[in-house]
Amino acid sequence: MDHPTLASMTTLRLGGPVANALRVPDPGDWAELVRTIADRQERAPLTLGHGSNVIASDAGHEGTVVAMNTRGITAERLDDTTVAVTVQAGHPLADLTGWAATEHLAGIECLAGIPGTVGAAPVQNAGAYGQQISDTLDRLTAWDWNAGRLRTLPARVCRLRHRDSRFKNAPGRWTVLTATFHLTRSPAAPLTYRPLADELGVDLGTRPPVAEVTAAVLANRHRRGLLLDPHGPDARQVGSVFLNPPVTAVEAARWSAAGCPVHTDSDGRLRAGADWLLEHVGYRPGCRIADGVHCSERRTLTLTAHDGATATAFVQALADLAARVGSTTGITLRPEPVLVGT
Ligand SMILES: Cc1cc2nc3c(=O)[nH]c(=O)nc-3n(C[C@H](O)[C@H](O)[C@H](O)COP(=O)(O)OP(=O)(O)OC[C@H]3O[C@@H](n4cnc5c(N)ncnc54)[C@H](O)[C@@H]3O)c2cc1C
């Protein structure tokens, strides 16, 4: 790549120069890439997929950035209903969910429309509409840069939690190379998310055909400004900038009475709606937060970058938003995207 920058590798289009950038289009290139990193006497490269969940430093990155572009899906029938689907890390997640809908394979239909690659999806246990990667992930293969070898990690050791995993907290240690999911040849998983059931005009717990749920998720995401449109006014974004914050039962009751949506994780943990909290303290879609940093046209919880934006200003904008919510409500907001670069 000529004069690569982190800006050219991320959806926010922010971030400074990169010393070396390597695209990995073919799984067979991996051994050579490992040798290249060793020859450069680097401990580990920075691994990126489509850069849709990172805020990249204005200073850029002094080492090598590896962009995973590997593609490919293989399927192995395990029994009458279960199919093991192994996917290369650089494969777009949206392409995988579209393929699964065509094949009538259930388990990832609610993840339709999430930007980015399959290899990055376990990093924050990507999820939406009541479904997450941990529901169907069976195992990963990943390069362990600490040990200098390929490892197979069963999902149970990946510490997949709400938008979190062992990978999100260990930058530079792992590069995910493949992910294997156990999908079922059946109707979609029972609907657990009210807005999706409403979109389909059915009750919670219903199991519509996979393709119908996939289409409904895409329609609902489109209406709510949750799809990445590279040519629209909200093109430069990373989706939600804050996690829905965990709250106690007492806090949940208090904020729920005030109108705040409260969600329950699969482990029973309660979370307040970060979008509602931002609006409660006065922010609105489209409002300016800092030079070149605005709330998106459709959604307060998505910040967008415009002319004049820098990563420093974007990070400061997050701190300002969190500070105002903290001082007004006592609730701490934590960023969802990852800070990367030097
Ligand atoms: C419009 C929009 C909507 C979104 N909606 C959702 C949503 O509904 N749910 C949700 O969970 N997320 C959502 N996101 C966030 C983002 O799309 C996901 O987190 C996605 O999984 C990131 O994929 P990526 O390839 O772009 O990862 P990147 O942004 O490139 O990387 C994210 C992190 O993963 C690491 N990483 C990337 N690839 C690998 C690899 N192969 N091995 C090891 N580490 C790696 C990076 O170093 C970085 O720490 C949304 C983003 C946008 C812009």
mmCIF file of C-alpha atoms and ligand atoms in Angstrom:
data_model
loop_
_atom_site.group_PDB
_atom_site.id
_atom_site.type_symbol
_atom_site.label_atom_id
_atom_site.label_comp_id
_atom_site.label_asym_id
_atom_site.label_seq_id
_atom_site.Cartn_x
_atom_site.Cartn_y
_atom_site.Cartn_z
ATOM 1 C CA MET A 1 0.000 0.000 0.000
ATOM 2 C CA ASP A 2 1.389 3.460 -0.886
ATOM 3 C CA HIS A 3 1.596 5.881 2.061
ATOM 4 C CA PRO A 4 -1.026 4.050 4.104
ATOM 5 C CA THR A 5 -2.897 5.820 6.876
ATOM 6 C CA LEU A 6 -5.189 4.519 9.573
ATOM 7 C CA ALA A 7 -7.791 6.929 8.142
ATOM 8 C CA SER A 8 -7.858 4.897 4.917
ATOM 9 C CA MET A 9 -8.438 1.673 6.863
ATOM 10 C CA THR A 10 -11.254 2.779 9.195
ATOM 11 C CA THR A 11 -14.894 3.829 8.781
ATOM 12 C CA LEU A 12 -14.422 7.023 10.828
ATOM 13 C CA ARG A 13 -11.673 7.935 8.323
ATOM 14 C CA LEU A 14 -9.523 9.315 11.115
ATOM 15 C CA GLY A 15 -5.977 8.337 12.060
ATOM 16 C CA GLY A 16 -2.428 9.126 11.046
ATOM 17 C CA PRO A 17 0.281 7.395 9.002
ATOM 18 C CA VAL A 18 1.157 3.743 9.254
ATOM 19 C CA ALA A 19 4.770 2.555 9.029
ATOM 20 C CA ASN A 20 3.793 -0.648 7.202
ATOM 21 C CA ALA A 21 0.427 -2.002 6.082
ATOM 22 C CA LEU A 22 -0.109 -5.545 4.845
ATOM 23 C CA ARG A 23 -3.321 -6.925 3.373
ATOM 24 C CA VAL A 24 -3.885 -10.637 3.850
ATOM 25 C CA PRO A 25 -6.171 -11.772 0.994
ATOM 26 C CA ASP A 26 -5.250 -15.464 1.095
ATOM 27 C CA PRO A 27 -5.087 -17.762 4.174
ATOM 28 C CA GLY A 28 -2.022 -19.357 2.585
ATOM 29 C CA ASP A 29 -0.109 -16.054 3.018
ATOM 30 C CA TRP A 30 -0.149 -16.284 6.807
ATOM 31 C CA ALA A 31 3.163 -18.128 7.361
ATOM 32 C CA GLU A 32 4.988 -15.587 5.201
ATOM 33 C CA LEU A 33 3.397 -12.711 7.090
ATOM 34 C CA VAL A 34 4.582 -14.165 10.402
ATOM 35 C CA ARG A 35 8.126 -14.377 8.988
ATOM 36 C CA THR A 36 7.895 -10.746 7.794
ATOM 37 C CA ILE A 37 6.881 -9.539 11.260
ATOM 38 C CA ALA A 38 9.724 -11.550 12.820
ATOM 39 C CA ASP A 39 12.241 -10.129 10.298
ATOM 40 C CA ARG A 40 11.092 -6.627 11.260
ATOM 41 C CA GLN A 41 11.696 -7.592 14.912
ATOM 42 C CA GLU A 42 8.143 -6.620 15.833
ATOM 43 C CA ARG A 43 6.405 -8.439 18.654
ATOM 44 C CA ALA A 44 2.974 -8.309 17.007
ATOM 45 C CA PRO A 45 1.135 -6.296 14.342
ATOM 46 C CA LEU A 46 -2.078 -4.338 14.850
ATOM 47 C CA THR A 47 -4.816 -6.461 13.264
ATOM 48 C CA LEU A 48 -7.777 -4.735 11.619
ATOM 49 C CA GLY A 49 -10.838 -5.948 9.744
ATOM 50 C CA HIS A 50 -12.947 -3.181 8.181
ATOM 51 C CA GLY A 51 -12.102 -0.664 10.928
ATOM 52 C CA SER A 52 -15.788 -0.163 11.881
ATOM 53 C CA ASN A 53 -15.234 -0.382 15.629
ATOM 54 C CA VAL A 54 -11.995 1.547 16.135
ATOM 55 C CA ILE A 55 -10.948 5.126 16.816
ATOM 56 C CA ALA A 56 -7.473 5.353 15.312
ATOM 57 C CA SER A 57 -4.821 7.644 16.766
ATOM 58 C CA ASP A 58 -3.938 10.895 14.954
ATOM 59 C CA ALA A 59 -0.310 9.868 15.513
ATOM 60 C CA GLY A 60 -0.849 6.781 13.374
ATOM 61 C CA HIS A 61 0.938 3.500 14.095
ATOM 62 C CA GLU A 62 4.687 2.932 14.238
ATOM 63 C CA GLY A 63 4.516 -0.796 13.542
ATOM 64 C CA THR A 64 2.789 -2.995 10.984
ATOM 65 C CA VAL A 65 -0.966 -2.973 10.475
ATOM 66 C CA VAL A 66 -2.454 -6.186 9.110
ATOM 67 C CA ALA A 67 -5.789 -5.857 7.283
ATOM 68 C CA MET A 68 -7.554 -9.225 7.173
ATOM 69 C CA ASN A 69 -9.077 -9.713 3.714
ATOM 70 C CA THR A 70 -9.291 -13.524 3.666
ATOM 71 C CA ARG A 71 -12.612 -14.871 2.432
ATOM 72 C CA GLY A 72 -14.345 -18.211 2.324
ATOM 73 C CA ILE A 73 -17.100 -20.290 3.912
ATOM 74 C CA THR A 74 -17.041 -24.080 4.268
ATOM 75 C CA ALA A 75 -19.920 -26.135 5.664
ATOM 76 C CA GLU A 76 -19.878 -29.603 7.239
ATOM 77 C CA ARG A 77 -23.087 -31.414 8.169
ATOM 78 C CA LEU A 78 -22.843 -32.754 11.744
ATOM 79 C CA ASP A 79 -26.314 -34.354 12.067
ATOM 80 C CA ASP A 80 -29.834 -33.977 10.640
ATOM 81 C CA THR A 81 -30.107 -30.335 11.679
ATOM 82 C CA THR A 82 -26.668 -29.029 12.748
ATOM 83 C CA VAL A 83 -24.117 -27.671 10.284
ATOM 84 C CA ALA A 84 -20.586 -26.595 11.297
ATOM 85 C CA VAL A 85 -19.773 -23.463 9.260
ATOM 86 C CA THR A 86 -16.126 -22.368 9.180
ATOM 87 C CA VAL A 87 -15.449 -18.857 7.920
ATOM 88 C CA GLN A 88 -12.217 -17.007 7.120
ATOM 89 C CA ALA A 89 -11.545 -14.012 9.388
ATOM 90 C CA GLY A 90 -11.673 -11.375 6.642
ATOM 91 C CA HIS A 91 -15.061 -12.512 5.333
ATOM 92 C CA PRO A 92 -17.708 -9.774 5.726
ATOM 93 C CA LEU A 93 -20.190 -10.686 8.470
ATOM 94 C CA ALA A 94 -23.032 -9.259 6.346
ATOM 95 C CA ASP A 95 -22.112 -11.656 3.543
ATOM 96 C CA LEU A 96 -22.154 -14.594 5.995
ATOM 97 C CA THR A 97 -25.635 -13.718 7.326
ATOM 98 C CA GLY A 98 -26.908 -13.374 3.738
ATOM 99 C CA TRP A 99 -25.440 -16.779 2.856
ATOM 100 C CA ALA A 100 -26.992 -18.383 5.968
ATOM 101 C CA ALA A 101 -30.414 -16.963 5.021
ATOM 102 C CA THR A 102 -30.113 -18.466 1.535
ATOM 103 C CA GLU A 103 -29.102 -21.828 3.029
ATOM 104 C CA HIS A 104 -31.971 -21.713 5.620
ATOM 105 C CA LEU A 105 -29.422 -21.943 8.457
ATOM 106 C CA ALA A 106 -30.518 -20.355 11.744
ATOM 107 C CA GLY A 107 -28.525 -18.794 14.586
ATOM 108 C CA ILE A 108 -26.998 -15.579 13.198
ATOM 109 C CA GLU A 109 -29.998 -14.014 11.417
ATOM 110 C CA CYS A 110 -30.288 -11.121 13.915
ATOM 111 C CA LEU A 111 -26.662 -10.111 13.198
ATOM 112 C CA ALA A 112 -27.587 -9.076 9.621
ATOM 113 C CA GLY A 113 -26.421 -5.582 8.771
ATOM 114 C CA ILE A 114 -23.606 -5.371 11.342
ATOM 115 C CA PRO A 115 -20.613 -3.987 9.417
ATOM 116 C CA GLY A 116 -17.179 -5.572 9.614
ATOM 117 C CA THR A 117 -15.492 -8.932 9.368
ATOM 118 C CA VAL A 118 -16.211 -12.349 10.855
ATOM 119 C CA GLY A 119 -12.783 -12.389 12.569
ATOM 120 C CA ALA A 120 -13.527 -9.165 14.464
ATOM 121 C CA ALA A 121 -17.049 -10.183 15.496
ATOM 122 C CA PRO A 122 -15.926 -12.362 18.447
ATOM 123 C CA VAL A 123 -13.607 -9.560 19.663
ATOM 124 C CA GLN A 124 -16.567 -7.707 21.133
ATOM 125 C CA ASN A 125 -19.029 -10.623 20.917
ATOM 126 C CA ALA A 126 -20.959 -8.605 18.345
ATOM 127 C CA GLY A 127 -24.697 -8.730 18.835
ATOM 128 C CA ALA A 128 -28.032 -7.140 18.060
ATOM 129 C CA TYR A 129 -31.778 -7.796 18.370
ATOM 130 C CA GLY A 130 -31.292 -10.315 21.210
ATOM 131 C CA GLN A 131 -28.662 -12.460 19.464
ATOM 132 C CA GLN A 132 -24.871 -12.471 19.793
ATOM 133 C CA ILE A 133 -21.867 -14.305 18.381
ATOM 134 C CA SER A 134 -21.529 -16.412 21.554
ATOM 135 C CA ASP A 135 -24.931 -18.053 20.829
ATOM 136 C CA THR A 136 -23.489 -20.069 17.927
ATOM 137 C CA LEU A 137 -19.674 -19.768 17.992
ATOM 138 C CA ASP A 138 -18.140 -23.212 18.533
ATOM 139 C CA ARG A 139 -14.422 -22.418 18.175
ATOM 140 C CA LEU A 140 -11.795 -20.140 16.644
ATOM 141 C CA THR A 141 -8.364 -20.572 15.223
ATOM 142 C CA ALA A 142 -6.090 -17.687 16.156
ATOM 143 C CA TRP A 143 -2.421 -16.833 15.919
ATOM 144 C CA ASP A 144 -1.034 -16.302 19.429
ATOM 145 C CA TRP A 145 1.711 -13.675 19.015
ATOM 146 C CA ASN A 146 2.923 -14.262 22.610
ATOM 147 C CA ALA A 147 3.472 -17.976 22.043
ATOM 148 C CA GLY A 148 4.320 -17.665 18.323
ATOM 149 C CA ARG A 149 1.954 -20.464 17.269
ATOM 150 C CA LEU A 150 -1.512 -21.255 15.927
ATOM 151 C CA ARG A 151 -4.086 -22.165 18.556
ATOM 152 C CA THR A 152 -7.598 -23.559 18.426
ATOM 153 C CA LEU A 153 -9.760 -21.915 21.083
ATOM 154 C CA PRO A 154 -13.141 -23.431 22.008
ATOM 155 C CA ALA A 155 -15.754 -20.689 22.472
ATOM 156 C CA ARG A 156 -15.957 -21.431 26.209
ATOM 157 C CA VAL A 157 -12.386 -20.136 26.759
ATOM 158 C CA CYS A 158 -12.939 -16.924 24.754
ATOM 159 C CA ARG A 159 -14.693 -15.200 27.707
ATOM 160 C CA LEU A 160 -17.464 -13.905 25.456
ATOM 161 C CA ARG A 161 -19.631 -11.480 27.413
ATOM 162 C CA HIS A 162 -21.714 -8.393 26.611
ATOM 163 C CA ARG A 163 -19.645 -6.681 23.831
ATOM 164 C CA ASP A 164 -16.508 -8.126 25.404
ATOM 165 C CA SER A 165 -14.078 -11.052 25.170
ATOM 166 C CA ARG A 166 -10.538 -12.038 26.100
ATOM 167 C CA PHE A 167 -9.446 -10.568 22.718
ATOM 168 C CA LYS A 168 -10.866 -7.085 23.312
ATOM 169 C CA ASN A 169 -8.752 -6.762 26.449
ATOM 170 C CA ALA A 170 -5.517 -8.120 25.005
ATOM 171 C CA PRO A 171 -4.561 -5.857 22.098
ATOM 172 C CA GLY A 172 -1.704 -7.298 20.063
ATOM 173 C CA ARG A 173 -1.812 -10.816 21.479
ATOM 174 C CA TRP A 174 -4.217 -12.522 19.048
ATOM 175 C CA THR A 175 -5.083 -12.529 15.365
ATOM 176 C CA VAL A 176 -8.246 -14.522 14.697
ATOM 177 C CA LEU A 177 -7.823 -16.538 11.480
ATOM 178 C CA THR A 178 -11.070 -18.548 11.259
ATOM 179 C CA ALA A 179 -14.319 -18.880 13.210
ATOM 180 C CA THR A 180 -16.553 -21.964 13.296
ATOM 181 C CA PHE A 181 -20.266 -21.651 14.059
ATOM 182 C CA HIS A 182 -22.846 -24.355 14.712
ATOM 183 C CA LEU A 183 -25.942 -23.312 12.773
ATOM 184 C CA THR A 184 -29.204 -25.243 12.564
ATOM 185 C CA ARG A 185 -31.316 -26.081 9.543
ATOM 186 C CA SER A 186 -34.534 -24.852 11.123
ATOM 187 C CA PRO A 187 -36.735 -21.764 11.455
ATOM 188 C CA ALA A 188 -35.034 -18.750 13.055
ATOM 189 C CA ALA A 189 -34.207 -18.785 16.766
ATOM 190 C CA PRO A 190 -37.224 -17.710 18.924
ATOM 191 C CA LEU A 191 -37.596 -13.918 18.789
ATOM 192 C CA THR A 192 -36.619 -12.274 22.090
ATOM 193 C CA TYR A 193 -36.510 -8.614 21.031
ATOM 194 C CA ARG A 194 -39.807 -6.699 20.998
ATOM 195 C CA PRO A 195 -39.031 -4.203 18.160
ATOM 196 C CA LEU A 196 -38.080 -7.095 15.870
ATOM 197 C CA ALA A 197 -41.252 -9.026 16.713
ATOM 198 C CA ASP A 198 -43.226 -5.818 16.029
ATOM 199 C CA GLU A 199 -41.389 -5.367 12.711
ATOM 200 C CA LEU A 200 -42.555 -8.854 11.710
ATOM 201 C CA GLY A 201 -46.032 -8.397 13.225
ATOM 202 C CA VAL A 202 -45.676 -11.544 15.384
ATOM 203 C CA ASP A 203 -45.426 -12.409 19.101
ATOM 204 C CA LEU A 204 -42.178 -12.786 21.062
ATOM 205 C CA GLY A 205 -41.043 -16.416 20.975
ATOM 206 C CA THR A 206 -42.232 -16.910 17.369
ATOM 207 C CA ARG A 207 -39.828 -18.661 14.988
ATOM 208 C CA PRO A 208 -40.313 -17.214 11.469
ATOM 209 C CA PRO A 209 -38.236 -18.450 8.511
ATOM 210 C CA VAL A 210 -34.582 -17.295 8.667
ATOM 211 C CA ALA A 211 -34.828 -15.195 5.488
ATOM 212 C CA GLU A 212 -37.859 -13.297 6.853
ATOM 213 C CA VAL A 213 -36.038 -12.426 10.077
ATOM 214 C CA THR A 214 -32.926 -11.377 8.144
ATOM 215 C CA ALA A 215 -35.023 -9.065 5.933
ATOM 216 C CA ALA A 216 -36.881 -7.625 8.948
ATOM 217 C CA VAL A 217 -33.613 -6.913 10.782
ATOM 218 C CA LEU A 218 -32.237 -5.087 7.733
ATOM 219 C CA ALA A 219 -35.454 -3.071 7.322
ATOM 220 C CA ASN A 220 -35.487 -2.133 11.011
ATOM 221 C CA ARG A 221 -31.788 -1.178 10.986
ATOM 222 C CA HIS A 222 -32.350 0.937 7.874
ATOM 223 C CA ARG A 223 -35.219 2.833 9.501
ATOM 224 C CA ARG A 224 -33.233 3.443 12.715
ATOM 225 C CA GLY A 225 -30.041 4.605 10.992
ATOM 226 C CA LEU A 226 -28.115 1.460 12.009
ATOM 227 C CA LEU A 227 -26.793 0.563 8.548
ATOM 228 C CA LEU A 228 -23.482 1.941 7.310
ATOM 229 C CA ASP A 229 -24.149 4.030 4.191
ATOM 230 C CA PRO A 230 -20.698 5.099 2.883
ATOM 231 C CA HIS A 231 -22.301 7.894 0.819
ATOM 232 C CA GLY A 232 -24.855 9.236 3.318
ATOM 233 C CA PRO A 233 -24.503 12.160 5.751
ATOM 234 C CA ASP A 234 -23.565 9.741 8.568
ATOM 235 C CA ALA A 235 -20.969 7.841 6.539
ATOM 236 C CA ARG A 236 -18.047 8.385 8.929
ATOM 237 C CA GLN A 237 -19.036 6.519 12.073
ATOM 238 C CA VAL A 238 -18.390 3.471 14.267
ATOM 239 C CA GLY A 239 -22.001 2.752 15.299
ATOM 240 C CA SER A 240 -22.858 3.118 18.988
ATOM 241 C CA VAL A 241 -20.142 5.015 20.822
ATOM 242 C CA PHE A 242 -21.131 3.836 24.318
ATOM 243 C CA LEU A 243 -22.133 0.480 25.768
ATOM 244 C CA ASN A 244 -25.494 0.342 27.490
ATOM 245 C CA PRO A 245 -24.286 0.836 31.090
ATOM 246 C CA PRO A 246 -24.919 -1.834 33.752
ATOM 247 C CA VAL A 247 -27.272 -0.645 36.522
ATOM 248 C CA THR A 248 -28.448 -2.053 39.846
ATOM 249 C CA ALA A 249 -32.057 -3.205 40.284
ATOM 250 C CA VAL A 250 -32.770 -0.028 42.283
ATOM 251 C CA GLU A 251 -31.295 2.194 39.549
ATOM 252 C CA ALA A 252 -33.150 0.190 36.889
ATOM 253 C CA ALA A 253 -36.480 0.750 38.660
ATOM 254 C CA ARG A 254 -35.780 4.466 39.073
ATOM 255 C CA TRP A 255 -34.709 5.093 35.480
ATOM 256 C CA SER A 256 -37.341 2.813 34.023
ATOM 257 C CA ALA A 257 -40.001 4.869 35.842
ATOM 258 C CA ALA A 258 -38.502 7.960 34.184
ATOM 259 C CA GLY A 259 -38.914 6.350 30.740
ATOM 260 C CA CYS A 260 -35.437 4.850 30.192
ATOM 261 C CA PRO A 261 -35.429 1.473 28.406
ATOM 262 C CA VAL A 262 -33.789 -1.207 30.584
ATOM 263 C CA HIS A 263 -32.375 -4.300 28.865
ATOM 264 C CA THR A 264 -31.556 -7.651 30.492
ATOM 265 C CA ASP A 265 -28.394 -9.497 29.393
ATOM 266 C CA SER A 266 -28.404 -13.260 28.870
ATOM 267 C CA ASP A 267 -26.742 -13.563 32.332
ATOM 268 C CA GLY A 268 -29.490 -11.450 33.965
ATOM 269 C CA ARG A 269 -27.477 -8.231 34.250
ATOM 270 C CA LEU A 270 -29.555 -5.073 33.816
ATOM 271 C CA ARG A 271 -28.467 -2.308 31.442
ATOM 272 C CA ALA A 272 -29.884 1.176 30.914
ATOM 273 C CA GLY A 273 -30.297 2.537 27.372
ATOM 274 C CA ALA A 274 -27.270 4.750 26.633
ATOM 275 C CA ASP A 275 -29.133 6.527 23.808
ATOM 276 C CA TRP A 276 -31.959 7.547 26.175
ATOM 277 C CA LEU A 277 -29.467 8.747 28.823
ATOM 278 C CA LEU A 278 -27.736 11.014 26.274
ATOM 279 C CA GLU A 279 -31.079 12.518 25.252
ATOM 280 C CA HIS A 280 -32.101 12.860 28.903
ATOM 281 C CA VAL A 281 -29.115 15.159 29.507
ATOM 282 C CA GLY A 282 -29.899 17.273 26.442
ATOM 283 C CA TYR A 283 -28.187 15.801 23.378
ATOM 284 C CA ARG A 284 -30.187 15.232 20.185
ATOM 285 C CA PRO A 285 -29.602 13.709 16.723
ATOM 286 C CA GLY A 286 -27.578 16.108 14.563
ATOM 287 C CA CYS A 287 -26.242 18.232 17.417
ATOM 288 C CA ARG A 288 -22.631 19.425 17.332
ATOM 289 C CA ILE A 289 -20.389 18.074 20.098
ATOM 290 C CA ALA A 290 -16.952 19.400 19.002
ATOM 291 C CA ASP A 291 -15.266 20.704 15.846
ATOM 292 C CA GLY A 292 -16.138 18.133 13.152
ATOM 293 C CA VAL A 293 -17.877 15.793 15.617
ATOM 294 C CA HIS A 294 -21.692 15.574 15.640
ATOM 295 C CA CYS A 295 -24.413 13.199 16.794
ATOM 296 C CA SER A 296 -25.630 11.392 13.680
ATOM 297 C CA GLU A 297 -28.682 12.699 11.822
ATOM 298 C CA ARG A 298 -30.749 9.716 12.957
ATOM 299 C CA ARG A 299 -29.426 8.694 16.347
ATOM 300 C CA THR A 300 -27.828 10.418 19.344
ATOM 301 C CA LEU A 301 -25.745 7.381 20.374
ATOM 302 C CA THR A 302 -23.882 7.412 17.040
ATOM 303 C CA LEU A 303 -21.264 10.149 16.639
ATOM 304 C CA THR A 304 -20.120 11.094 13.152
ATOM 305 C CA ALA A 305 -16.918 12.701 11.902
ATOM 306 C CA HIS A 306 -16.943 15.626 9.452
ATOM 307 C CA ASP A 307 -14.418 18.030 7.913
ATOM 308 C CA GLY A 308 -11.992 19.206 10.576
ATOM 309 C CA ALA A 309 -12.477 16.184 12.850
ATOM 310 C CA THR A 310 -9.513 14.574 14.571
ATOM 311 C CA ALA A 311 -9.307 11.430 16.658
ATOM 312 C CA THR A 312 -8.300 13.597 19.615
ATOM 313 C CA ALA A 313 -11.476 15.704 19.240
ATOM 314 C CA PHE A 314 -13.585 12.564 18.828
ATOM 315 C CA VAL A 315 -12.190 11.027 22.023
ATOM 316 C CA GLN A 316 -12.658 14.331 23.878
ATOM 317 C CA ALA A 317 -16.271 14.464 22.640
ATOM 318 C CA LEU A 318 -16.863 11.009 24.146
ATOM 319 C CA ALA A 319 -15.366 12.176 27.441
ATOM 320 C CA ASP A 320 -17.617 15.284 27.437
ATOM 321 C CA LEU A 321 -20.758 13.246 26.769
ATOM 322 C CA ALA A 322 -19.893 10.704 29.461
ATOM 323 C CA ALA A 323 -19.082 13.475 31.953
ATOM 324 C CA ARG A 324 -22.447 15.166 31.427
ATOM 325 C CA VAL A 325 -24.362 11.883 31.804
ATOM 326 C CA GLY A 326 -22.257 10.986 34.871
ATOM 327 C CA SER A 327 -22.779 14.303 36.646
ATOM 328 C CA THR A 328 -26.544 14.366 35.927
ATOM 329 C CA THR A 329 -27.449 10.708 36.522
ATOM 330 C CA GLY A 330 -24.554 9.146 38.457
ATOM 331 C CA ILE A 331 -24.289 6.493 35.710
ATOM 332 C CA THR A 332 -20.901 5.828 34.089
ATOM 333 C CA LEU A 333 -20.809 5.452 30.294
ATOM 334 C CA ARG A 334 -17.947 3.444 28.777
ATOM 335 C CA PRO A 335 -16.924 3.684 25.095
ATOM 336 C CA GLU A 336 -17.791 0.719 22.862
ATOM 337 C CA PRO A 337 -15.157 1.251 20.100
ATOM 338 C CA VAL A 338 -11.501 0.428 20.692
ATOM 339 C CA LEU A 339 -8.701 3.037 20.596
ATOM 340 C CA VAL A 340 -5.930 1.808 18.287
ATOM 341 C CA GLY A 341 -2.598 3.077 17.028
ATOM 342 C CA THR A 342 0.563 4.284 18.674
HETATM 343 C C1 LIG B 1 -23.280 1.535 11.342
HETATM 344 C C2 LIG B 1 -22.671 0.600 12.360
HETATM 345 C C3 LIG B 1 -23.497 -0.292 13.046
HETATM 346 C C4 LIG B 1 -22.949 -1.183 13.986
HETATM 347 N N1 LIG B 1 -23.802 -2.031 14.641
HETATM 348 C C5 LIG B 1 -23.305 -2.923 15.518
HETATM 349 C C6 LIG B 1 -24.184 -3.823 16.203
HETATM 350 O O1 LIG B 1 -25.396 -3.821 15.998
HETATM 351 N N2 LIG B 1 -23.620 -4.694 17.085
HETATM 352 C C7 LIG B 1 -22.277 -4.743 17.313
HETATM 353 O O2 LIG B 1 -21.838 -5.583 18.111
HETATM 354 N N3 LIG B 1 -21.431 -3.903 16.684
HETATM 355 C C8 LIG B 1 -21.898 -2.997 15.796
HETATM 356 N N4 LIG B 1 -21.049 -2.132 15.157
HETATM 357 C C9 LIG B 1 -19.605 -2.163 15.460
HETATM 358 C C10 LIG B 1 -18.757 -3.024 14.470
HETATM 359 O O3 LIG B 1 -19.363 -3.119 13.221
HETATM 360 C C11 LIG B 1 -18.534 -4.435 15.022
HETATM 361 O O4 LIG B 1 -17.887 -4.387 16.263
HETATM 362 C C12 LIG B 1 -17.697 -5.313 14.056
HETATM 363 O O5 LIG B 1 -17.616 -6.621 14.575
HETATM 364 C C13 LIG B 1 -16.281 -4.751 13.830
HETATM 365 O O6 LIG B 1 -15.704 -5.433 12.706
HETATM 366 P P1 LIG B 1 -14.444 -4.826 11.939
HETATM 367 O O7 LIG B 1 -13.965 -5.863 10.988
HETATM 368 O O8 LIG B 1 -14.787 -3.530 11.355
HETATM 369 O O9 LIG B 1 -13.421 -4.665 13.146
HETATM 370 P P2 LIG B 1 -12.306 -3.532 13.332
HETATM 371 O O10 LIG B 1 -12.969 -2.245 13.640
HETATM 372 O O11 LIG B 1 -11.334 -3.570 12.230
HETATM 373 O O12 LIG B 1 -11.589 -4.047 14.672
HETATM 374 C C14 LIG B 1 -12.267 -4.021 15.916
HETATM 375 C C15 LIG B 1 -11.347 -4.647 16.982
HETATM 376 O O13 LIG B 1 -11.107 -5.996 16.659
HETATM 377 C C16 LIG B 1 -9.705 -6.231 16.425
HETATM 378 N N5 LIG B 1 -9.645 -7.168 15.295
HETATM 379 C C17 LIG B 1 -10.140 -6.984 14.041
HETATM 380 N N6 LIG B 1 -9.960 -8.103 13.304
HETATM 381 C C18 LIG B 1 -9.326 -8.987 14.101
HETATM 382 C C19 LIG B 1 -8.852 -10.323 13.927
HETATM 383 N N7 LIG B 1 -8.986 -11.002 12.771
HETATM 384 N N8 LIG B 1 -8.233 -10.932 14.972
HETATM 385 C C20 LIG B 1 -8.068 -10.286 16.161
HETATM 386 N N9 LIG B 1 -8.490 -9.030 16.398
HETATM 387 C C21 LIG B 1 -9.110 -8.387 15.369
HETATM 388 C C22 LIG B 1 -9.110 -4.868 16.149
HETATM 389 O O14 LIG B 1 -7.737 -4.815 16.484
HETATM 390 C C23 LIG B 1 -9.955 -3.978 17.039
HETATM 391 O O15 LIG B 1 -9.500 -4.072 18.382
HETATM 392 C C24 LIG B 1 -21.551 -1.204 14.224
HETATM 393 C C25 LIG B 1 -20.719 -0.306 13.529
HETATM 394 C C26 LIG B 1 -21.267 0.575 12.594
HETATM 395 C C27 LIG B 1 -20.364 1.513 11.842
#
